Coordinates of C-alpha atoms and ligand atoms in Angstrom, one line a residue:
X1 CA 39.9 9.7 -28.6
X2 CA 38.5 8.2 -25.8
X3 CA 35.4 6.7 -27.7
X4 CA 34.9 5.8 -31.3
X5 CA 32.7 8.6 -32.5
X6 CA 30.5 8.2 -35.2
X7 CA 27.0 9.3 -37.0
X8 CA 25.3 7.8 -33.7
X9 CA 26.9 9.2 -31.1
X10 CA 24.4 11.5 -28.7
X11 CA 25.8 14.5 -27.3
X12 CA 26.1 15.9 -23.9
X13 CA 26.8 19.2 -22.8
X14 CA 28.1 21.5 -19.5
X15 CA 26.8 24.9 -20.3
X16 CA 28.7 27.5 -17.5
X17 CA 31.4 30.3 -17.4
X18 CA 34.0 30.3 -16.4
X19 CA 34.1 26.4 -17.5
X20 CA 37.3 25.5 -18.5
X21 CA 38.6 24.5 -15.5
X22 CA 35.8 21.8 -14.8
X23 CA 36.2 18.0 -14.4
X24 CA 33.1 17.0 -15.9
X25 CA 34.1 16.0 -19.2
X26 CA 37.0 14.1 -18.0
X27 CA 34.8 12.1 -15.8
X28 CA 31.2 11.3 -18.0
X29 CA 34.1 10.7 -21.3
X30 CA 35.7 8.2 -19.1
X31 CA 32.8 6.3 -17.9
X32 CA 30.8 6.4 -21.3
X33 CA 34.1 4.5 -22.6
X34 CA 34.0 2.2 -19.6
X35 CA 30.9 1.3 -20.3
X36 CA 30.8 1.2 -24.3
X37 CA 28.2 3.4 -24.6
X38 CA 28.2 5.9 -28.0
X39 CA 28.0 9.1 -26.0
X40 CA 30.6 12.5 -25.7
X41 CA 30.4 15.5 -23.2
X42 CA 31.9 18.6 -23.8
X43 CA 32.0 22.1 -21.8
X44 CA 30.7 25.2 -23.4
X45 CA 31.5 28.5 -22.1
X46 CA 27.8 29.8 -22.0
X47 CA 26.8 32.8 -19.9
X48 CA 23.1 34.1 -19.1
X49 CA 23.4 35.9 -22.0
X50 CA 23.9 32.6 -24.7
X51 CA 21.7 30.9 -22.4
X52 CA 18.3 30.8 -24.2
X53 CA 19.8 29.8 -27.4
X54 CA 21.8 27.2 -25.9
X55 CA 18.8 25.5 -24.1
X56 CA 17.1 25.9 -27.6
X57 CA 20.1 23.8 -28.9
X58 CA 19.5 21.0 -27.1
X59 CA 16.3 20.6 -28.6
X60 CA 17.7 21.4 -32.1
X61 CA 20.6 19.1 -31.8
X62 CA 18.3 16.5 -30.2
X63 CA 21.3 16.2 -27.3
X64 CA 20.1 13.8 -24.4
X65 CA 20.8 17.0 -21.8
X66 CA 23.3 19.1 -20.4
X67 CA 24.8 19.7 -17.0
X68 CA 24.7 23.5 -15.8
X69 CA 27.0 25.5 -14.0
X70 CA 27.5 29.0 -12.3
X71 CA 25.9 31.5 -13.5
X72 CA 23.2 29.5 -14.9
X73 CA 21.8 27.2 -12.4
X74 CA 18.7 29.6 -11.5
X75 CA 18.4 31.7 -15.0
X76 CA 17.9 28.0 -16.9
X77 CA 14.4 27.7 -15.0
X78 CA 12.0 29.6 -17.0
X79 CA 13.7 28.0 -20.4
X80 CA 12.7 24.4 -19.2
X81 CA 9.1 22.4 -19.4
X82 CA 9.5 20.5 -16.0
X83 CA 11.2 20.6 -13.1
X84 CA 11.9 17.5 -10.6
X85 CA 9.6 17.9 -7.3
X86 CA 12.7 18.6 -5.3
X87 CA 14.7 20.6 -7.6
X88 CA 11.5 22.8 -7.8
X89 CA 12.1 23.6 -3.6
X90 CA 15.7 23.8 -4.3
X91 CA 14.8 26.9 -7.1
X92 CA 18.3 25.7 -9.4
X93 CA 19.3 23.3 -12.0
X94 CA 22.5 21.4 -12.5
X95 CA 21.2 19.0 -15.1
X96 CA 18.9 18.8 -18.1
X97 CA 17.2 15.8 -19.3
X98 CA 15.8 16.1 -23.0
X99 CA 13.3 13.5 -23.4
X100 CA 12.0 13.8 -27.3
X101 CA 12.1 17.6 -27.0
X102 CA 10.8 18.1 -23.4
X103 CA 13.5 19.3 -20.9
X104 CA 13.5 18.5 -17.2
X105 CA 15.4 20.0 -14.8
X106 CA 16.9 18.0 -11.7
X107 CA 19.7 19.4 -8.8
X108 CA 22.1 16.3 -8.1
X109 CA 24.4 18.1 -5.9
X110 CA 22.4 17.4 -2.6
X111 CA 22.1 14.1 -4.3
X112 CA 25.6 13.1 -4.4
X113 CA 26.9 14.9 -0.9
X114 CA 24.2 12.0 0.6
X115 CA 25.6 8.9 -1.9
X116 CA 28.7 10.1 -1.1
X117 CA 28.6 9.7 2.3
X118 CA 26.4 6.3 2.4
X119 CA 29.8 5.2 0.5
X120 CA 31.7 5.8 3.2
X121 CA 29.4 4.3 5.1
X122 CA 27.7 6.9 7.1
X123 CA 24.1 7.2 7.3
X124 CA 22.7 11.1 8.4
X125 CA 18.8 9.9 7.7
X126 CA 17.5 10.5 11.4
X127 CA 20.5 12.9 12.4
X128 CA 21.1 16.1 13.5
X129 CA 23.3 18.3 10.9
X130 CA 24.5 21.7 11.3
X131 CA 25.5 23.5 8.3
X132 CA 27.4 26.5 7.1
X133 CA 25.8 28.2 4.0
X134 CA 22.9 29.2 1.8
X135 CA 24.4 29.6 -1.9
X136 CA 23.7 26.8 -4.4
X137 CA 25.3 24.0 -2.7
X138 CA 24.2 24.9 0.4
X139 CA 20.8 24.9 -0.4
X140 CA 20.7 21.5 -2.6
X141 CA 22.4 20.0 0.3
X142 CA 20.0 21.4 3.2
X143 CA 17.0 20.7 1.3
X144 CA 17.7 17.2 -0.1
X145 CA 18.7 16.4 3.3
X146 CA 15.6 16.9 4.9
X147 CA 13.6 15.5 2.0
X148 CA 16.0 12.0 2.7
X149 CA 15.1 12.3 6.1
X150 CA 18.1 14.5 8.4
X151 CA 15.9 14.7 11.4
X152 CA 17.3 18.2 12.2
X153 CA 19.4 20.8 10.5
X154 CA 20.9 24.0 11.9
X155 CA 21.5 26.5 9.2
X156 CA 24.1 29.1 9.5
X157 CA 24.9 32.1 7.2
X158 CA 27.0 35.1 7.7
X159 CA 25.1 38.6 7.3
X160 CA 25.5 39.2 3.7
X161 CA 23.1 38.6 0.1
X162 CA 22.5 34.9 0.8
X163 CA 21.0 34.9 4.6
X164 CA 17.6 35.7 2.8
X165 CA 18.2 32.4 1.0
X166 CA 19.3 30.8 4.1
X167 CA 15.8 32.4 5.6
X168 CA 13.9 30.6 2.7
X169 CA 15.6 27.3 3.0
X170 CA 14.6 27.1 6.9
X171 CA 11.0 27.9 5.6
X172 CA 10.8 25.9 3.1
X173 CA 11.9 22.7 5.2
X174 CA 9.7 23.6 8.0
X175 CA 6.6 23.6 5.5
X176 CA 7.4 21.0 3.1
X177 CA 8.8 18.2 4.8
X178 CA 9.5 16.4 8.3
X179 CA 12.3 17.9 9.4
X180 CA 13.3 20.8 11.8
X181 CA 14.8 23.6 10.2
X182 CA 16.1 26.5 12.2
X183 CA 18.1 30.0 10.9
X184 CA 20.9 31.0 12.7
X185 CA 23.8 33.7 12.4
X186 CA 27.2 32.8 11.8
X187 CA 28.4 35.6 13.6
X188 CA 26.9 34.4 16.7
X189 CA 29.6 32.0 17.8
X190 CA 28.3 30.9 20.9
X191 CA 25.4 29.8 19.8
X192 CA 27.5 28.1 16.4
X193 CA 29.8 26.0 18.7
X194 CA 27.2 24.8 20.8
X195 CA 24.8 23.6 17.4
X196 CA 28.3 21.8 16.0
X197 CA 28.2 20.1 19.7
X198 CA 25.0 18.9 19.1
X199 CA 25.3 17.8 16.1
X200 CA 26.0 14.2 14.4
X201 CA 27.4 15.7 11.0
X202 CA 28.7 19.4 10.4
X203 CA 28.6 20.4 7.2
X204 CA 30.5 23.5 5.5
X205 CA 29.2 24.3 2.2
X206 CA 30.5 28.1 2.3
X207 CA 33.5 27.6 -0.1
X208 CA 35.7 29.1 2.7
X209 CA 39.1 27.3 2.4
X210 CA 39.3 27.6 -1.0
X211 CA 40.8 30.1 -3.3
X212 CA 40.5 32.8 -2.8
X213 CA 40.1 31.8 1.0
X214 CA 42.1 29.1 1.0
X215 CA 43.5 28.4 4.5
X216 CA 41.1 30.5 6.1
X217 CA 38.1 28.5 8.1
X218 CA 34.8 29.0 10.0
X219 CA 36.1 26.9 12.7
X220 CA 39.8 26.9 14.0
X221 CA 39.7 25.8 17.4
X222 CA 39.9 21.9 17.6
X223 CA 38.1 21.7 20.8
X224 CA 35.3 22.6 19.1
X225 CA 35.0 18.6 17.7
X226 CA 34.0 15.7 19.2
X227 CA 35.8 12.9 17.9
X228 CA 33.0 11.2 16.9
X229 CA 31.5 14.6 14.7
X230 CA 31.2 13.9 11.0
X231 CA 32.7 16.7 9.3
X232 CA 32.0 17.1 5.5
X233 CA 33.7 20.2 3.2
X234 CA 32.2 20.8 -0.3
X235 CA 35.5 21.9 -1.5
X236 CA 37.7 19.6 -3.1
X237 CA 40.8 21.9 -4.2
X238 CA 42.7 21.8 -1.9
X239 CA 42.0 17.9 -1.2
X240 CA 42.7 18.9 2.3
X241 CA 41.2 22.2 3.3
X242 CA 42.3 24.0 6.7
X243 CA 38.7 23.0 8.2
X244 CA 39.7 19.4 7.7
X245 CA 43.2 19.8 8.8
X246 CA 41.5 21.1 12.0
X247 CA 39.3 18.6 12.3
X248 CA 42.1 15.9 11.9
X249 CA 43.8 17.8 14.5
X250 CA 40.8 17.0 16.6
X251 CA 40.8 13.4 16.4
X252 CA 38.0 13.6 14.0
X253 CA 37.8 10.1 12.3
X254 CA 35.2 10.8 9.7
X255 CA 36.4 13.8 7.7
X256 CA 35.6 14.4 4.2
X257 CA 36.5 17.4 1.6
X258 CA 33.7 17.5 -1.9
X259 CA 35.3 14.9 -3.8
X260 CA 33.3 12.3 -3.4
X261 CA 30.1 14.2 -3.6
X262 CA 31.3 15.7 -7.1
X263 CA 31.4 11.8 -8.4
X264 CA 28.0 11.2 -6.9
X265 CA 26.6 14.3 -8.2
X266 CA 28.4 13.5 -11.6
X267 CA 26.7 9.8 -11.3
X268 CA 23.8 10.5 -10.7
X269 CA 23.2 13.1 -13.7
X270 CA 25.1 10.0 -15.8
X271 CA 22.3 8.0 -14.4
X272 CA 19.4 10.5 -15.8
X273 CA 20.9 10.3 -18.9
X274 CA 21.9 6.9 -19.8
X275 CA 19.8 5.0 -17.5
X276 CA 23.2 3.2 -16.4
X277 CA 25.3 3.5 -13.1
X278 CA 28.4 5.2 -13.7
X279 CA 31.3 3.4 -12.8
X280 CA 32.0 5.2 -10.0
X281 CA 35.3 3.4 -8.5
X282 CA 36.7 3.7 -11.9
X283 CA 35.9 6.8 -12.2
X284 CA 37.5 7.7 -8.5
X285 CA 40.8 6.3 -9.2
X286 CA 41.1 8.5 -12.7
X287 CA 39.8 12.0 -11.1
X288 CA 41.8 10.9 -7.8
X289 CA 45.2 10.8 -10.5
X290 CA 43.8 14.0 -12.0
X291 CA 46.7 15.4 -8.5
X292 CA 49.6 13.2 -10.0
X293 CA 49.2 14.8 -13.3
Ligands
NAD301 P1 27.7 30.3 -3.5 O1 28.4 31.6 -3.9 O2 26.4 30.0 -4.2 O3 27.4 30.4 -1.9 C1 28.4 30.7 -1.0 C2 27.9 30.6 0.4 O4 29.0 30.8 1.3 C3 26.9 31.6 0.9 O5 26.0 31.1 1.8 C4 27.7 32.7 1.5 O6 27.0 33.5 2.5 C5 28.8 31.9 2.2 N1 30.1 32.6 2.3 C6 30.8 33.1 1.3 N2 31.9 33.7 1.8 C7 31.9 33.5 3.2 C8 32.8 33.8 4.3 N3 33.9 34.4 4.1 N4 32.4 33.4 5.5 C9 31.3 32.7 5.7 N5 30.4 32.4 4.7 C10 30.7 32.8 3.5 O7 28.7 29.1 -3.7 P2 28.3 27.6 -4.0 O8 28.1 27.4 -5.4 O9 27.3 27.2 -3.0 O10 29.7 26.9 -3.6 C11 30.1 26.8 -2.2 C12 31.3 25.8 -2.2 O11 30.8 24.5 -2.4 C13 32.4 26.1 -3.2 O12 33.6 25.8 -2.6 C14 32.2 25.1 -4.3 O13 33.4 24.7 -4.9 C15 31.6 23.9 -3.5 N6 30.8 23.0 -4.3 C16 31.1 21.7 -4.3 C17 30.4 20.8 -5.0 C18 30.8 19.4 -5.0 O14 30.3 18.6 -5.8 N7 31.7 19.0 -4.1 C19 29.2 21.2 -5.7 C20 28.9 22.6 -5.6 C21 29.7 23.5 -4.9

């Protein structure tokens, strides 16, 4: 056991199907023993279905919160008290907070792509980003963006269930806070190469280049980079996804897959529950040997 468990030790839970496969618990166990403190997080296989009792049993069990996880993120809303001001706009939870019995729901995932790249030392506030996708962390990342101050973000979204969502995150920018939000179609590839031109960061958060599409990608012509573009993947497996390896191709300096953003968003629901930064570094280094394993 990583921590010494005893009649004190406050629970912590990742409520999500399929779950199994998740790196969660390996990173909050990790940093609560880094840091001494008497907590342990553990994945439950929930589905919509189990959901309502298993939100009930965070109140029962008097657990400090949960993370939650496909296919819950949205359904979990009408079981909570309160919502975050920009998890409300972002319309889906990845983390409960139980505070004496009253649950709050925040989105960290927009969170952490931000933290992750201020880490590397790249600052988007005031930028232009173009970005590919409207599903969950698409949206957290296009809205908490322009609620941190992106000056500008192009939104692209193939024809298909989520362009509505893409439709709503445009509006929602536009209405709610100061930056300029525009819908495009990512079959119009004219107009897609020439908003990744005029961008400072591009921004793929369509899963595309992972299984089952792994080494498949949106864009697979290296001229289509400036050196100096940002490029940022949300996937993380593979490490190196085919966007990236054409983007490396391109002389791109600052290319990143979701790594680092999983950590931040991992940190920064660690930091709703415990008050405490997580060791991130530590934490790096561990999930980063998760590949020599
Ligand atoms: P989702 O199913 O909610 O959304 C998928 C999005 O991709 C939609 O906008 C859809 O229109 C688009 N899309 C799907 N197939 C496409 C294709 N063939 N061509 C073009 N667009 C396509 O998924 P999600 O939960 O938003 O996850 C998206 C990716 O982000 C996944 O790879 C996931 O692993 C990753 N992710 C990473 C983190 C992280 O912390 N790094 C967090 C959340 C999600």
């Amino acid at each position: 056991m990583l921590n010494q468990l005893d009649g004190h030790t406050i629970l912590i839970g990742l409520m999500a199907y399929p779950i199994r496969h998740s790196m969660s618990p390996t990173m909050h166990n990790h940093a609560f023993a880094k840091l001494g403190l008497n907590f342990a997080y553990l994945a439950f296989e929930i589905t919509n279905e189990g959901l309502p009792k298993a939100i009930d049993a965070i109140r029962t069990l008097d657990m400090r919160g949960s993370n939650i996880s496909m296919p819950n993120k949205q359904k979990v809303i009408p079981l909570l008290d309160k919502l975050d001001p920009a998890t409300e706009m972002i319309g889906a939870v990845n983390t409960v907070v139980n505070d004496h019995g009253v649950l709050t729901g925040y989105t960290t995932d927009g969170v952490g792509m931000i933290k992750s790249l201020d880490d590397e030392g790249i600052n988007i506030r005031g930028q232009k980003m173009t970005l590919a996708g409207a599903g969950g962390a698409g949206t957290a990342i296009a809205i908490q963006c322009a609620l941190d101050g992106v000056k500008e973000i192009s939104i692209f979204n193939q024809d298909d269930e989520f362009f509505a969502q893409a439709k709503r995150n445009v509006d929602v920018i536009n209405e709610k806070t100061d930056c300029k939000a525009t819908l495009h179609r990512l079959e119009d590839r004219d107009d897609f190469k020439a908003e990744i031109d005029d961008a400072y960061i591009y921004c793929d958060a369509t899963g595309v280049g992972m299984n089952p599409l792994e080494g498949q990608t949106l864009v697979s012509d290296p001229s289509w980079f400036r050196k100096d573009l940002v490029v940022f993947d949300t996937v993380y497996a593979p490490r190196t996804t085919k966007l990236m390896e054409v983007a490396q191709e391109a002389g791109v300096e600052h290319v990143f897959n979701g790594l680092g953003m999983m950590l931040e968003q991992g940190a920064a629901a660690f930091k709703l529950w415990t008050g405490k930064e997580m060791p991130v570094d530590y934490i790096r280094d561990i999930l980063f040997n998760e590949d020599a394993k």
